[in-house]
PDB file of C-alpha atoms and ligand atoms in Angstrom:
ATOM      1  CA  MET Y 236     -14.789  18.590 -24.578  1.00  0.00           C
ATOM      2  CA  ASP Y 237     -15.360  18.750 -28.385  1.00  0.00           C
ATOM      3  CA  ASN Y 238     -19.568  19.477 -28.012  1.00  0.00           C
ATOM      4  CA  CYS Y 239     -19.490  20.697 -25.694  1.00  0.00           C
ATOM      5  CA  ILE Y 240     -21.303  24.738 -26.295  1.00  0.00           C
ATOM      6  CA  PHE Y 241     -18.936  26.595 -23.536  1.00  0.00           C
ATOM      7  CA  CYS Y 242     -15.396  24.543 -25.119  1.00  0.00           C
ATOM      8  CA  LYS Y 243     -16.635  26.484 -27.920  1.00  0.00           C
ATOM      9  CA  ILE Y 244     -17.819  29.704 -26.713  1.00  0.00           C
ATOM     10  CA  ILE Y 245     -14.423  29.840 -24.874  1.00  0.00           C
ATOM     11  CA  LYS Y 246     -12.249  28.993 -27.746  1.00  0.00           C
ATOM     12  CA  ARG Y 247     -13.642  31.534 -30.008  1.00  0.00           C
ATOM     13  CA  GLN Y 248     -15.655  28.263 -32.077  1.00  0.00           C
ATOM     14  CA  GLN Y 249     -19.397  29.361 -31.131  1.00  0.00           C
ATOM     15  CA  PRO Y 250     -20.407  33.824 -31.021  1.00  0.00           C
ATOM     16  CA  ALA Y 251     -20.880  35.096 -27.441  1.00  0.00           C
ATOM     17  CA  LYS Y 252     -20.874  37.969 -25.892  1.00  0.00           C
ATOM     18  CA  ILE Y 253     -17.686  38.266 -23.497  1.00  0.00           C
ATOM     19  CA  VAL Y 254     -17.714  39.756 -21.137  1.00  0.00           C
ATOM     20  CA  TYR Y 255     -14.285  38.679 -18.752  1.00  0.00           C
ATOM     21  CA  GLU Y 256     -11.538  36.850 -19.907  1.00  0.00           C
ATOM     22  CA  ASP Y 257      -8.198  35.503 -17.368  1.00  0.00           C
ATOM     23  CA  GLU Y 258      -5.954  32.850 -17.733  1.00  0.00           C
ATOM     24  CA  GLU Y 259      -8.906  30.612 -15.703  1.00  0.00           C
ATOM     25  CA  VAL Y 260     -12.119  32.055 -15.859  1.00  0.00           C
ATOM     26  CA  VAL Y 261     -14.163  33.173 -19.141  1.00  0.00           C
ATOM     27  CA  ALA Y 262     -17.675  35.254 -17.721  1.00  0.00           C
ATOM     28  CA  ILE Y 263     -20.069  35.129 -20.658  1.00  0.00           C
ATOM     29  CA  GLU Y 264     -23.671  37.612 -20.959  1.00  0.00           C
ATOM     30  CA  ASP Y 265     -26.952  34.786 -21.239  1.00  0.00           C
ATOM     31  CA  ILE Y 266     -28.181  34.303 -23.819  1.00  0.00           C
ATOM     32  CA  ARG Y 267     -31.849  33.799 -22.199  1.00  0.00           C
ATOM     33  CA  PRO Y 268     -31.103  36.255 -19.705  1.00  0.00           C
ATOM     34  CA  GLN Y 269     -33.747  35.862 -16.325  1.00  0.00           C
ATOM     35  CA  ALA Y 270     -32.793  39.455 -15.062  1.00  0.00           C
ATOM     36  CA  PRO Y 271     -31.628  42.991 -16.171  1.00  0.00           C
ATOM     37  CA  VAL Y 272     -28.450  41.024 -15.563  1.00  0.00           C
ATOM     38  CA  HIS Y 273     -27.700  38.089 -15.781  1.00  0.00           C
ATOM     39  CA  LEU Y 274     -24.272  37.093 -16.442  1.00  0.00           C
ATOM     40  CA  LEU Y 275     -22.134  33.175 -17.040  1.00  0.00           C
ATOM     41  CA  VAL Y 276     -18.469  33.162 -14.576  1.00  0.00           C
ATOM     42  CA  MET Y 277     -17.252  29.593 -16.069  1.00  0.00           C
ATOM     43  CA  PRO Y 278     -14.241  27.883 -15.616  1.00  0.00           C
ATOM     44  CA  ARG Y 279     -12.205  27.479 -19.353  1.00  0.00           C
ATOM     45  CA  LYS Y 280     -11.341  23.957 -17.547  1.00  0.00           C
ATOM     46  CA  HIS Y 281     -14.321  21.497 -18.967  1.00  0.00           C
ATOM     47  CA  LEU Y 282     -15.861  20.671 -15.129  1.00  0.00           C
ATOM     48  CA  PRO Y 283     -19.072  19.537 -15.522  1.00  0.00           C
ATOM     49  CA  SER Y 284     -20.555  20.291 -13.136  1.00  0.00           C
ATOM     50  CA  LEU Y 285     -19.975  21.083  -9.193  1.00  0.00           C
ATOM     51  CA  LYS Y 286     -20.481  16.879  -8.497  1.00  0.00           C
ATOM     52  CA  GLU Y 287     -17.075  16.792 -10.270  1.00  0.00           C
ATOM     53  CA  ALA Y 288     -15.415  18.608  -8.343  1.00  0.00           C
ATOM     54  CA  GLU Y 289     -12.696  17.543  -6.059  1.00  0.00           C
ATOM     55  CA  ASN Y 290     -10.039  19.550  -3.337  1.00  0.00           C
ATOM     56  CA  SER Y 291      -7.970  20.938  -6.535  1.00  0.00           C
ATOM     57  CA  ASP Y 292     -10.020  22.638  -7.996  1.00  0.00           C
ATOM     58  CA  GLY Y 293     -11.087  24.851  -4.567  1.00  0.00           C
ATOM     59  CA  PRO Y 294      -8.792  28.236  -5.841  1.00  0.00           C
ATOM     60  CA  MET Y 295     -10.353  28.093  -9.440  1.00  0.00           C
ATOM     61  CA  LEU Y 296     -13.881  28.145  -7.677  1.00  0.00           C
ATOM     62  CA  GLY Y 297     -12.810  30.705  -5.451  1.00  0.00           C
ATOM     63  CA  ARG Y 298     -12.069  32.814  -8.041  1.00  0.00           C
ATOM     64  CA  LEU Y 299     -15.553  32.151 -10.098  1.00  0.00           C
ATOM     65  CA  PHE Y 300     -17.955  33.445  -7.096  1.00  0.00           C
ATOM     66  CA  THR Y 301     -14.690  36.051  -6.326  1.00  0.00           C
ATOM     67  CA  VAL Y 302     -15.022  37.314 -10.636  1.00  0.00           C
ATOM     68  CA  ALA Y 303     -18.994  36.886 -10.098  1.00  0.00           C
ATOM     69  CA  ALA Y 304     -18.722  39.268  -7.148  1.00  0.00           C
ATOM     70  CA  GLN Y 305     -16.580  41.896  -9.188  1.00  0.00           C
ATOM     71  CA  LEU Y 306     -18.901  42.275 -12.303  1.00  0.00           C
ATOM     72  CA  ALA Y 307     -20.962  42.267 -10.211  1.00  0.00           C
ATOM     73  CA  ARG Y 308     -19.819  45.704  -8.484  1.00  0.00           C
ATOM     74  CA  GLU Y 309     -18.668  47.397 -11.574  1.00  0.00           C
ATOM     75  CA  ARG Y 310     -22.978  47.074 -12.606  1.00  0.00           C
ATOM     76  CA  GLN Y 311     -23.111  48.507  -9.272  1.00  0.00           C
ATOM     77  CA  LEU Y 312     -25.164  45.992  -7.782  1.00  0.00           C
ATOM     78  CA  GLU Y 313     -23.882  46.318  -4.617  1.00  0.00           C
ATOM     79  CA  ALA Y 314     -25.775  48.086  -3.072  1.00  0.00           C
ATOM     80  CA  ARG Y 315     -29.014  46.215  -3.202  1.00  0.00           C
ATOM     81  CA  GLY Y 316     -27.652  43.012  -3.954  1.00  0.00           C
ATOM     82  CA  TYR Y 317     -28.224  39.922  -6.149  1.00  0.00           C
ATOM     83  CA  ARG Y 318     -27.484  36.315  -6.421  1.00  0.00           C
ATOM     84  CA  THR Y 319     -25.272  33.728  -7.780  1.00  0.00           C
ATOM     85  CA  VAL Y 320     -26.507  30.135  -8.549  1.00  0.00           C
ATOM     86  CA  ILE Y 321     -24.994  26.850  -9.772  1.00  0.00           C
ATOM     87  CA  ASN Y 322     -27.847  24.517 -11.013  1.00  0.00           C
ATOM     88  CA  ASN Y 323     -26.534  20.872 -10.386  1.00  0.00           C
ATOM     89  CA  GLY Y 324     -27.940  17.597 -11.968  1.00  0.00           C
ATOM     90  CA  PRO Y 325     -31.210  17.912 -14.034  1.00  0.00           C
ATOM     91  CA  TRP Y 326     -34.007  18.303 -10.648  1.00  0.00           C
ATOM     92  CA  ALA Y 327     -32.005  21.269 -10.473  1.00  0.00           C
ATOM     93  CA  GLY Y 328     -32.530  23.117 -14.157  1.00  0.00           C
ATOM     94  CA  GLN Y 329     -29.413  22.213 -14.942  1.00  0.00           C
ATOM     95  CA  THR Y 330     -29.284  22.202 -19.280  1.00  0.00           C
ATOM     96  CA  VAL Y 331     -25.517  23.269 -20.304  1.00  0.00           C
ATOM     97  CA  ASP Y 332     -22.762  20.117 -18.960  1.00  0.00           C
ATOM     98  CA  HIS Y 333     -19.834  22.872 -17.917  1.00  0.00           C
ATOM     99  CA  LEU Y 334     -20.171  24.381 -14.446  1.00  0.00           C
ATOM    100  CA  HIS Y 335     -20.744  27.581 -14.318  1.00  0.00           C
ATOM    101  CA  VAL Y 336     -22.140  30.480 -12.060  1.00  0.00           C
ATOM    102  CA  HIS Y 337     -25.282  32.181 -12.903  1.00  0.00           C
ATOM    103  CA  MET Y 338     -24.771  35.702 -11.470  1.00  0.00           C
ATOM    104  CA  LEU Y 339     -28.506  37.349 -11.640  1.00  0.00           C
ATOM    105  CA  GLY Y 340     -28.881  41.322 -10.959  1.00  0.00           C
ATOM    106  CA  GLY Y 341     -31.314  44.428 -11.131  1.00  0.00           C
ATOM    107  CA  ARG Y 342     -34.158  43.004  -9.845  1.00  0.00           C
ATOM    108  CA  VAL Y 343     -35.269  41.569  -6.716  1.00  0.00           C
ATOM    109  CA  PHE Y 344     -34.849  37.473  -6.492  1.00  0.00           C
ATOM    110  CA  HIS Y 345     -37.389  35.265  -4.119  1.00  0.00           C
ATOM    111  CA  TRP Y 346     -37.181  33.719  -1.651  1.00  0.00           C
ATOM    112  CA  PRO Y 347     -37.510  29.905  -1.950  1.00  0.00           C
ATOM    113  CA  PRO Y 348     -36.480  29.951  -6.081  1.00  0.00           C
ATOM    114  CA  GLY Y 349     -38.925  27.991  -7.814  1.00  0.00           C
TER     115      GLY Y 349
HETATM  116  P1  LIG P 408     -27.993  26.105 -16.120  1.00  0.00           P
HETATM  117  O1  LIG P 408     -29.644  25.482 -17.020  1.00  0.00           O
HETATM  118  O2  LIG P 408     -28.213  26.043 -14.956  1.00  0.00           O
HETATM  119  O3  LIG P 408     -26.891  25.395 -16.701  1.00  0.00           O
HETATM  120  O4  LIG P 408     -27.752  27.190 -17.014  1.00  0.00           O
HETATM  121  C1  LIG P 408     -27.199  26.736 -18.639  1.00  0.00           C
HETATM  122  C2  LIG P 408     -27.437  28.618 -18.949  1.00  0.00           C
HETATM  123  O5  LIG P 408     -26.671  29.127 -19.804  1.00  0.00           O
HETATM  124  C3  LIG P 408     -28.458  29.156 -19.565  1.00  0.00           C
HETATM  125  O6  LIG P 408     -29.619  30.635 -18.791  1.00  0.00           O
HETATM  126  C4  LIG P 408     -28.930  28.868 -20.508  1.00  0.00           C
HETATM  127  O7  LIG P 408     -29.746  30.380 -21.320  1.00  0.00           O
HETATM  128  C5  LIG P 408     -27.286  29.292 -20.764  1.00  0.00           C
HETATM  129  N1  LIG P 408     -27.029  29.827 -22.253  1.00  0.00           N
HETATM  130  C6  LIG P 408     -27.234  28.301 -23.234  1.00  0.00           C
HETATM  131  N2  LIG P 408     -26.391  28.631 -24.480  1.00  0.00           N
HETATM  132  C7  LIG P 408     -25.790  30.012 -24.827  1.00  0.00           C
HETATM  133  C8  LIG P 408     -24.828  30.025 -25.087  1.00  0.00           C
HETATM  134  N3  LIG P 408     -24.836  29.834 -26.281  1.00  0.00           N
HETATM  135  N4  LIG P 408     -24.662  31.817 -24.334  1.00  0.00           N
HETATM  136  C9  LIG P 408     -25.126  32.414 -23.583  1.00  0.00           C
HETATM  137  N5  LIG P 408     -25.622  31.184 -22.633  1.00  0.00           N
HETATM  138  C10 LIG P 408     -26.099  30.036 -23.273  1.00  0.00           C
HETATM  139 ZN1  LIG P 409     -17.066  22.993 -21.565  1.00  0.00          ZN
END
């Protein structure tokens, strides 16, 4: 996708703090962090949201979460806990149409979310 900000970050056409990458997944620091730790874990493949995911995307979706868990572990977030979130569509507050898992930690989160 030519005008997708996350595709540009993945292709190094836009600066970002990349904290992890492999052949399938890239993780960056959120530019407007909502917690002491706020990372975004995304596939290299452009998928607008979970709505477009197909059964064949299952392994990639699993990787997004296992990478999020690994990054949380490395940041000593396991004992107290952390939150993983995917916003899908306007009512959920999705603002970037490239699938991403938010991994937030370092403070208490309330439920239900706002
Ligand atoms: P969502 O609202 O769920 O689509 O999440 C999009 C997230 O991307 C927000 O938390 C933004 O702060 C973050 N974001 C937008 N642009 C950038 C950027 N250039 N680098 C890092 N994070 C970004
Ligand atoms: Zn994209």
